[in-house]
Short mmCIF file of C-alpha atoms in Angstrom, two decimals:
data_model
loop_
_atom_site.label_atom_id
_atom_site.label_comp_id
_atom_site.label_asym_id
_atom_site.label_seq_id
_atom_site.Cartn_x
_atom_site.Cartn_y
_atom_site.Cartn_z
CA MET A 19 0.00 0.00 0.00
CA LYS A 20 1.55 3.27 -1.01
CA THR A 21 1.22 5.37 2.11
CA GLU A 22 2.41 8.87 2.76
CA VAL A 23 3.02 10.14 6.27
CA ASN A 24 3.05 13.87 6.88
CA GLU A 25 6.10 15.52 8.40
CA ASN A 26 4.45 15.83 11.83
CA SER A 27 3.88 12.09 12.03
CA HIS A 28 5.92 9.76 14.17
CA VAL A 29 5.73 6.03 13.67
CA SER A 30 8.03 4.03 15.93
CA MET A 31 8.71 1.26 13.49
CA ASN A 32 12.17 1.00 12.05
CA HIS A 33 14.51 1.25 15.03
CA GLN A 34 17.36 -0.50 13.26
CA SER A 35 21.07 0.08 12.98
CA LYS A 36 23.27 -0.92 10.07
CA GLY A 37 24.44 -3.93 12.05
CA GLY A 38 20.91 -5.20 12.64
CA ARG A 39 17.83 -4.60 14.74
CA SER A 40 18.47 -2.77 18.02
CA GLN A 41 17.08 -3.95 21.34
CA SER A 42 14.40 -1.24 21.18
CA GLY A 43 13.50 -2.25 17.64
CA LEU A 44 13.40 -5.93 18.59
CA ARG A 45 11.07 -5.21 21.50
CA ILE A 46 8.74 -3.16 19.29
CA HIS A 47 8.84 -5.90 16.65
CA ASN A 48 7.83 -8.53 19.22
CA GLU A 49 5.10 -6.31 20.63
CA ARG A 50 3.67 -5.96 17.14
CA ARG A 51 3.86 -9.69 16.55
CA ILE A 52 2.02 -10.39 19.79
CA LEU A 53 -0.65 -7.73 19.21
CA SER A 54 -1.22 -9.09 15.68
CA ILE A 55 -1.62 -12.63 17.01
CA ILE A 56 -4.05 -11.51 19.71
CA ARG A 57 -6.13 -9.59 17.19
CA LYS A 58 -6.28 -12.61 14.89
CA GLU A 59 -7.16 -15.06 17.68
CA GLY A 60 -9.52 -12.77 19.57
CA ALA A 61 -8.24 -14.03 22.94
CA ILE A 62 -5.19 -16.16 23.64
CA SER A 63 -3.05 -17.22 26.60
CA LYS A 64 0.62 -16.36 27.14
CA ALA A 65 1.58 -20.01 26.75
CA LYS A 66 0.00 -20.19 23.29
CA ILE A 67 1.62 -16.90 22.30
CA SER A 68 4.98 -18.36 23.32
CA ASN A 69 4.31 -21.44 21.17
CA GLN A 70 3.34 -19.35 18.14
CA THR A 71 6.20 -16.86 18.36
CA GLY A 72 9.01 -19.04 19.72
CA LEU A 73 9.64 -16.45 22.42
CA SER A 74 10.37 -17.64 25.94
CA ALA A 75 7.58 -17.64 28.50
CA GLN A 76 9.46 -14.97 30.46
CA ALA A 77 9.82 -12.70 27.40
CA VAL A 78 6.13 -13.06 26.57
CA THR A 79 5.16 -12.29 30.17
CA VAL A 80 7.26 -9.11 30.20
CA ILE A 81 5.72 -7.91 26.93
CA ILE A 82 2.15 -8.81 27.93
CA ASN A 83 2.55 -7.04 31.27
CA GLY A 84 3.81 -3.93 29.51
CA LEU A 85 0.97 -3.93 26.98
CA GLU A 86 -1.54 -4.46 29.77
CA ALA A 87 -0.06 -1.55 31.72
CA ASP A 88 -0.46 0.60 28.60
CA ASN A 89 -4.19 -0.30 28.54
CA LEU A 90 -3.83 -2.11 25.21
CA LEU A 91 -4.78 -5.53 26.60
CA ILE A 92 -7.39 -6.83 28.98
CA ARG A 93 -7.60 -10.13 30.85
CA LYS A 94 -10.51 -12.35 29.99
CA GLU A 95 -12.22 -14.98 32.10
CA ILE A 96 -9.82 -17.72 33.24
CA LYS A 97 -10.05 -20.94 31.27
CA LYS A 98 -9.60 -23.95 33.51
CA GLY A 99 -7.87 -26.86 31.83
CA SER A 100 -7.66 -30.45 32.89
CA VAL A 101 -3.92 -30.28 33.58
CA GLY A 102 -1.73 -27.59 35.15
CA GLN A 103 -2.51 -24.03 36.11
CA PRO A 104 -5.60 -22.32 34.66
CA SER A 105 -4.71 -20.20 31.62
CA VAL A 106 -5.62 -16.54 31.45
CA PRO A 107 -6.52 -15.41 27.90
CA PHE A 108 -5.71 -11.85 26.86
CA SER A 109 -7.56 -9.81 24.26
CA LEU A 110 -7.26 -6.33 22.82
CA ASN A 111 -8.83 -3.59 24.91
CA PRO A 112 -11.41 -1.86 22.69
CA ASP A 113 -10.69 1.41 24.53
CA GLY A 114 -6.93 0.97 24.22
CA ALA A 115 -6.53 3.00 21.04
CA PHE A 116 -8.61 4.76 18.41
CA GLY A 117 -8.23 5.76 14.80
CA ILE A 118 -10.01 8.36 12.70
CA GLY A 119 -10.66 7.68 9.05
CA LEU A 120 -11.44 10.15 6.28
CA LYS A 121 -12.80 8.59 3.10
CA ILE A 122 -12.86 10.87 0.08
CA GLY A 123 -15.16 9.52 -2.60
CA ARG A 124 -16.40 10.79 -5.93
CA ARG A 125 -19.94 11.02 -4.53
CA ASN A 126 -19.42 11.38 -0.77
CA PHE A 127 -17.16 12.08 2.22
CA ASP A 128 -17.08 9.83 5.27
CA LEU A 129 -15.46 10.49 8.63
CA THR A 130 -15.25 7.52 10.98
CA LEU A 131 -13.94 6.83 14.48
CA ILE A 132 -13.06 3.21 15.28
CA ASP A 133 -11.72 1.57 18.41
CA PHE A 134 -8.84 -0.88 18.82
CA VAL A 135 -10.90 -3.88 17.67
CA GLY A 136 -12.56 -2.17 14.71
CA ASN A 137 -15.90 -1.17 16.22
CA VAL A 138 -17.31 2.01 14.69
CA ARG A 139 -17.83 4.49 17.53
CA ALA A 140 -19.01 7.43 15.43
CA THR A 141 -19.44 8.31 11.78
CA LEU A 142 -20.44 11.25 9.58
CA HIS A 143 -21.51 11.12 5.94
CA GLN A 144 -21.96 13.80 3.29
CA VAL A 145 -23.29 13.23 -0.25
CA PHE A 146 -22.61 15.48 -3.23
CA ASP A 147 -22.46 15.44 -7.03
CA TYR A 148 -18.67 15.70 -7.11
CA PRO A 149 -15.93 16.41 -4.53
CA THR A 150 -14.32 19.81 -4.05
CA VAL A 151 -11.30 20.77 -1.97
CA GLN A 152 -13.15 23.49 -0.08
CA GLY A 153 -16.04 21.15 0.61
CA LEU A 154 -13.64 18.64 2.11
CA LEU A 155 -11.96 21.18 4.41
CA SER A 156 -15.30 22.45 5.70
CA PHE A 157 -16.54 18.91 6.29
CA LEU A 158 -13.35 17.90 8.10
CA GLU A 159 -13.07 20.92 10.38
CA ASP A 160 -16.50 20.40 11.94
CA GLY A 161 -16.49 16.63 11.57
CA ILE A 162 -13.46 15.80 13.74
CA LYS A 163 -15.03 17.68 16.64
CA GLN A 164 -18.35 15.91 16.19
CA ILE A 165 -17.09 12.33 16.01
CA THR A 166 -14.83 12.75 19.06
CA LEU A 167 -17.43 14.63 21.09
CA ASN A 168 -18.50 11.62 23.16
CA LEU A 169 -15.01 10.27 23.67
CA PRO A 170 -13.93 10.63 27.34
CA SER A 171 -11.27 13.32 27.77
CA GLU A 172 -8.80 10.82 29.23
CA PHE A 173 -8.94 8.90 25.93
CA ALA A 174 -7.86 11.88 23.80
CA SER A 175 -4.22 10.73 23.76
CA ARG A 176 -5.33 7.30 22.59
CA VAL A 177 -6.45 8.65 19.20
CA LYS A 178 -3.40 7.68 17.15
CA GLY A 179 -3.95 9.45 13.88
CA ILE A 180 -6.17 10.11 10.92
CA GLY A 181 -6.09 7.83 7.90
CA ILE A 182 -7.02 9.30 4.54
CA ALA A 183 -8.43 7.02 1.86
CA THR A 184 -8.92 8.53 -1.57
CA PRO A 185 -9.21 7.27 -5.15
CA TYR A 186 -5.97 7.20 -7.09
CA GLU A 187 -5.83 10.42 -9.15
CA ILE A 188 -9.31 11.51 -8.07
CA TRP A 189 -9.26 14.12 -10.83
CA GLY A 190 -9.31 11.40 -13.48
CA TRP A 191 -12.41 10.09 -15.25
CA ALA A 192 -14.11 13.49 -14.85
CA GLU A 193 -16.54 12.81 -17.68
CA GLU A 194 -17.64 9.44 -16.23
CA ALA A 195 -18.08 10.98 -12.79
CA GLY A 196 -20.15 13.84 -14.21
CA ALA A 197 -17.88 16.49 -12.67
CA PRO A 198 -16.45 19.72 -14.13
CA THR A 199 -12.81 19.17 -15.08
CA GLU A 200 -11.73 22.44 -13.46
CA ALA A 201 -13.23 21.41 -10.10
CA LEU A 202 -11.45 18.08 -10.07
CA ASN A 203 -8.19 19.64 -11.25
CA GLU A 204 -8.01 21.51 -7.93
CA TRP A 205 -7.05 18.19 -6.37
CA LYS A 206 -3.89 18.03 -8.50
CA GLU A 207 -2.43 21.04 -6.71
CA PHE A 208 -3.79 20.25 -3.25
CA ASP A 209 -1.39 18.70 -0.71
CA LEU A 210 -3.93 16.44 0.97
CA ALA A 211 -1.84 15.23 3.93
CA ASN A 212 -0.63 18.74 4.71
CA GLY A 213 -4.13 20.20 4.35
CA VAL A 214 -5.52 17.68 6.83
CA SER A 215 -2.64 18.27 9.27
CA LYS A 216 -3.47 21.98 9.39
CA ILE A 217 -6.94 21.11 10.67
CA SER A 218 -6.05 18.12 12.84
CA TYR A 219 -3.18 17.85 15.34
CA LEU A 220 -2.96 14.14 14.54
CA PRO A 221 -0.47 12.25 12.35
CA SER A 222 -1.96 11.52 8.93
CA TYR A 223 -1.64 8.45 6.70
CA LEU A 224 -2.65 8.50 3.04
CA CYS A 225 -3.55 5.55 0.81
CA ASN A 226 -5.83 4.42 -2.01
CA ASP A 227 -9.47 4.06 -0.93
CA ASP A 228 -9.95 0.48 -2.10
CA THR A 229 -6.62 -0.60 -0.64
CA ALA A 230 -7.92 0.77 2.66
CA ALA A 231 -11.13 -1.22 2.25
CA CYS A 232 -9.11 -4.37 1.64
CA SER A 233 -7.06 -3.70 4.79
CA ALA A 234 -10.31 -3.51 6.79
CA GLU A 235 -11.42 -6.89 5.44
CA LEU A 236 -8.01 -8.39 6.21
CA SER A 237 -7.89 -6.95 9.75
CA PHE A 238 -11.49 -7.28 10.89
CA GLY A 239 -13.16 -9.66 8.44
CA ASN A 240 -12.01 -12.63 6.35
CA PRO A 241 -14.00 -15.20 8.39
CA HIS A 242 -12.96 -17.98 5.98
CA GLY A 243 -9.31 -17.37 6.82
CA PHE A 244 -8.20 -17.03 3.19
CA THR A 245 -4.46 -16.45 2.89
CA HIS A 246 -4.56 -15.49 -0.83
CA PHE A 247 -7.49 -13.51 -2.21
CA THR A 248 -8.52 -10.69 -4.49
CA TYR A 249 -10.76 -8.04 -2.98
CA ALA A 250 -13.21 -5.96 -5.02
CA PHE A 251 -15.01 -2.87 -3.75
CA ILE A 252 -17.77 -1.57 -5.99
CA GLY A 253 -18.38 2.14 -5.52
CA THR A 254 -18.82 4.92 -8.05
CA PHE A 255 -15.92 3.13 -9.74
CA ILE A 256 -14.66 -0.38 -8.97
CA GLY A 257 -11.30 -0.99 -7.33
CA GLY A 258 -9.71 -3.55 -5.09
CA GLY A 259 -6.74 -5.09 -3.36
CA VAL A 260 -4.64 -8.25 -3.42
CA VAL A 261 -3.71 -10.33 -0.36
CA ILE A 262 -0.97 -12.96 -0.62
CA ASN A 263 0.26 -14.93 2.39
CA ASN A 264 -1.95 -12.82 4.68
CA SER A 265 -0.23 -9.61 3.55
CA LEU A 266 -1.75 -6.80 1.53
CA LEU A 267 0.32 -6.02 -1.54
CA THR A 268 1.60 -2.47 -1.84
CA GLY A 269 1.74 0.04 -4.67
CA ASN A 270 -0.91 -0.18 -7.37
CA ALA A 271 -1.70 -3.88 -6.84
CA GLY A 272 -5.41 -4.57 -6.99
CA ALA A 273 -6.20 -1.80 -9.50
CA ILE A 274 -8.78 -4.09 -11.05
CA GLY A 275 -10.83 -1.17 -12.40
CA SER A 276 -8.15 -0.66 -15.06
CA LEU A 277 -8.11 -4.33 -16.05
CA PRO A 278 -9.01 -4.76 -19.76
CA VAL A 279 -11.84 -7.29 -20.12
CA PRO A 280 -13.08 -8.79 -23.39
CA VAL A 281 -16.34 -7.48 -24.85
CA ILE A 282 -18.30 -8.22 -28.00
CA LYS A 283 -19.27 -5.16 -30.02
CA PRO A 284 -22.75 -4.94 -31.65
CA ASN A 285 -21.13 -5.86 -34.99
CA GLY A 286 -19.72 -9.05 -33.43
CA GLU A 287 -16.15 -7.76 -33.26
CA LEU A 288 -14.10 -8.77 -30.21
CA ALA A 289 -12.66 -5.82 -28.27
CA THR A 290 -11.55 -4.92 -24.77
CA GLN A 291 -12.94 -2.49 -22.22
CA GLN A 292 -11.69 -1.51 -18.78
CA LEU A 293 -13.59 -3.16 -15.95
CA ILE A 294 -14.41 0.27 -14.56
CA MET A 295 -16.73 0.76 -17.54
CA LYS A 296 -18.57 -2.48 -16.86
CA SER A 297 -18.81 -3.19 -13.13
CA SER A 298 -19.09 0.23 -11.44
CA LEU A 299 -21.98 2.08 -9.85
CA PHE A 300 -21.75 4.96 -12.30
CA VAL A 301 -22.75 2.44 -15.00
CA LEU A 302 -25.94 1.71 -13.06
CA GLU A 303 -26.51 5.44 -12.63
CA ASN A 304 -26.34 5.91 -16.40
CA MET A 305 -28.71 2.98 -16.96
CA LEU A 306 -31.22 4.51 -14.55
CA ASN A 307 -30.90 7.99 -16.07
CA ASP A 308 -31.42 6.59 -19.56
CA ALA A 309 -34.62 4.90 -18.31
CA GLY A 310 -35.92 8.22 -16.96
CA TYR A 311 -35.21 7.62 -13.25
CA ASP A 312 -33.36 9.80 -10.77
CA SER A 313 -30.13 7.87 -10.22
CA HIS A 314 -29.25 9.91 -7.12
CA GLN A 315 -31.91 8.02 -5.18
CA ILE A 316 -29.78 4.87 -4.98
CA HIS A 317 -27.35 6.77 -2.74
CA SER A 318 -30.12 7.84 -0.37
CA SER A 319 -31.98 4.70 0.64
CA ASP A 320 -31.76 0.93 0.16
CA SER A 321 -35.49 0.80 -0.58
CA TYR A 322 -35.05 2.65 -3.89
CA TRP A 323 -33.06 -0.26 -5.30
CA GLN A 324 -36.21 -2.40 -5.21
CA GLU A 325 -38.07 0.08 -7.40
CA TYR A 326 -35.53 -0.36 -10.20
CA LEU A 327 -35.24 -4.14 -9.85
CA ASP A 328 -35.22 -5.00 -13.58
CA ILE A 329 -32.50 -2.47 -14.33
CA VAL A 330 -30.53 -3.48 -11.25
CA ASP A 331 -30.69 -7.15 -12.31
CA ASP A 332 -29.31 -6.29 -15.75
CA TRP A 333 -26.50 -4.35 -14.09
CA ILE A 334 -25.75 -7.21 -11.68
CA GLU A 335 -25.40 -9.57 -14.63
CA GLN A 336 -22.66 -7.53 -16.26
CA VAL A 337 -20.98 -6.87 -12.90
CA ALA A 338 -20.81 -10.63 -12.33
CA GLU A 339 -19.33 -11.15 -15.79
CA GLY A 340 -16.53 -8.71 -15.02
CA LEU A 341 -15.86 -10.16 -11.56
CA THR A 342 -15.70 -13.68 -12.97
CA TYR A 343 -12.97 -12.55 -15.34
CA VAL A 344 -11.05 -11.03 -12.40
CA ALA A 345 -11.52 -14.19 -10.31
CA LEU A 346 -10.25 -16.55 -13.01
CA ASN A 347 -7.22 -14.38 -13.72
CA SER A 348 -6.46 -14.19 -9.99
CA ALA A 349 -6.63 -17.98 -9.69
CA ALA A 350 -4.32 -18.38 -12.67
CA VAL A 351 -1.74 -15.77 -11.63
CA PHE A 352 -1.34 -16.26 -7.87
CA GLU A 353 -3.65 -19.14 -6.97
CA ALA A 354 -6.25 -16.96 -5.28
CA GLN A 355 -8.63 -18.92 -3.09
CA ALA A 356 -11.44 -16.42 -3.47
CA ILE A 357 -12.64 -13.09 -4.74
CA VAL A 358 -14.21 -11.10 -1.89
CA ILE A 359 -16.95 -8.62 -2.84
CA ASP A 360 -18.12 -5.52 -1.01
CA GLY A 361 -19.44 -2.15 -2.03
CA ILE A 362 -21.89 0.68 -1.63
CA PHE A 363 -25.13 -1.20 -2.15
CA PRO A 364 -27.76 -3.07 -0.11
CA GLU A 365 -26.82 -6.49 1.26
CA ASP A 366 -29.34 -8.30 -0.95
CA VAL A 367 -27.77 -6.73 -4.05
CA ARG A 368 -24.32 -7.81 -2.87
CA ASP A 369 -25.63 -11.33 -2.25
CA LYS A 370 -27.03 -11.51 -5.79
CA ILE A 371 -23.69 -10.36 -7.22
CA VAL A 372 -21.89 -13.05 -5.21
CA GLU A 373 -24.38 -15.74 -6.26
CA ARG A 374 -24.24 -14.91 -9.96
CA THR A 375 -20.46 -14.62 -9.92
CA ASN A 376 -20.21 -18.05 -8.31
CA ASN A 377 -22.56 -19.46 -10.94
CA LYS A 378 -20.42 -18.03 -13.72
CA ILE A 379 -17.21 -19.32 -12.11
CA GLU A 380 -18.68 -22.80 -11.85
CA ALA A 381 -19.75 -22.67 -15.51
CA SER A 382 -16.26 -21.63 -16.65
CA ASP A 383 -13.51 -23.88 -17.98
CA LEU A 384 -11.49 -24.41 -14.79
CA ARG A 385 -9.04 -26.96 -16.12
CA GLY A 386 -5.58 -26.31 -14.67
CA LEU A 387 -6.90 -23.91 -12.02
CA SER A 388 -7.23 -24.46 -8.30
CA SER A 389 -10.75 -24.20 -6.94
CA LEU A 390 -11.92 -20.76 -5.95
CA MET A 391 -15.12 -19.09 -4.84
CA CYS A 392 -16.77 -15.71 -4.61
CA VAL A 393 -17.76 -14.59 -1.11
CA ASN A 394 -19.17 -11.44 0.42
CA GLY A 395 -17.06 -9.09 2.49
CA VAL A 396 -18.17 -8.60 6.07
CA ILE A 397 -17.32 -4.93 6.60
CA GLY A 398 -19.96 -3.56 4.22
CA SER A 399 -20.39 -0.20 2.57
CA LYS A 400 -18.19 1.50 5.20
CA ALA A 401 -15.18 -0.69 4.37
CA GLN A 402 -13.22 2.21 2.89
CA SER A 403 -13.99 4.38 5.92
CA VAL A 404 -13.17 1.66 8.46
CA GLY A 405 -10.04 0.83 6.49
CA SER A 406 -8.87 4.43 6.52
CA ALA A 407 -9.42 4.64 10.28
CA ASN A 408 -7.47 1.41 10.63
CA LEU A 409 -4.35 2.92 9.03
CA PRO A 410 -3.10 4.73 12.18
CA LEU A 411 -3.64 1.55 14.22
CA LEU A 412 -1.75 -0.56 11.70
CA ALA A 413 1.09 1.95 11.60
CA THR A 414 1.40 2.14 15.37
CA TYR A 415 0.69 -1.35 16.66
CA PHE A 416 0.58 -4.14 14.09
CA GLN A 417 2.86 -5.85 11.60
CA GLU A 418 0.63 -6.67 8.63
CA LEU A 419 1.61 -3.51 6.77
CA ASP A 420 4.87 -1.59 6.78
CA LEU A 421 3.39 1.89 6.56
#
């Protein structure tokens, strides 16, 4: 994940000398390993942590005691075994740390506060026709105060930063987004991380919006325990992420919206078209507008989707075609176990997309490919927002991503 940290940020991560990792760096590394294991397991004893890490029981005890003293861990109910001393499981303290996430979309802004285990404590949402720099700054200035209003004053120091999730080159595809080119071009000259830091005293972390959504699924979802998967988030445009060996790939990996997919022209000629033009919400908006409906309604209420069911079904069909192409390529290239689907739509629409994609996968020629499936993401439409709020927590406490 390409992440930028503003100059006021401090992330205690790479305490290394040329000769190797220092004692301070080694301690931080082991703390991160242990916190990552506890988050994955939910609750786990010191003995099991020692077995998983290879650290001595004494070393684990010292680290656990320190993390508990820092309010990052809490003791759970003692589990009594048949042999030996009862084991005390430790879990993350939800109140131990917090992250703020700012999601900048082509149709909306989201500001989200999450706790240490990913629970959403507060959120704000603003819808518009297209994003403007001034609109963002106004939204952010009032929004940070509102979402932290109910946070106890003693927890203020536990807010570890603000993650910013935004589409790559948000000024691109102006015509498809229905936005004036001059308005979107303002984003080219705007230093986003610096602009946010002038409003917030917090460190800021910047990444692609769909990469952030994938990080949320990896950190707080993935109930199947997939180690290799492609993630797709369907918003105004479609994007995604790639996870291999439980790690989210960095850079521009997962830019599935730009993937050329085969299409048949009306004259029967075979051509290619970017997935963004086939499996994105703006395509559905255009279909609704062409049919004489107000496409803005789908962003206001889930119930409106039922009114346009025939059009929505046609859209789902072509979305599933595009996702099947992504899934098969993922299985062929890096042996993906699944394609995980989430987006800004009602759950029943997501379920239909998953079902039809699975049907198309099963009907495909799978010779030479490992089995794979399409499954729904568990974070939902706020995945980009939760993922952005997760960035400060990842940077400060965990080892999945080297931010």
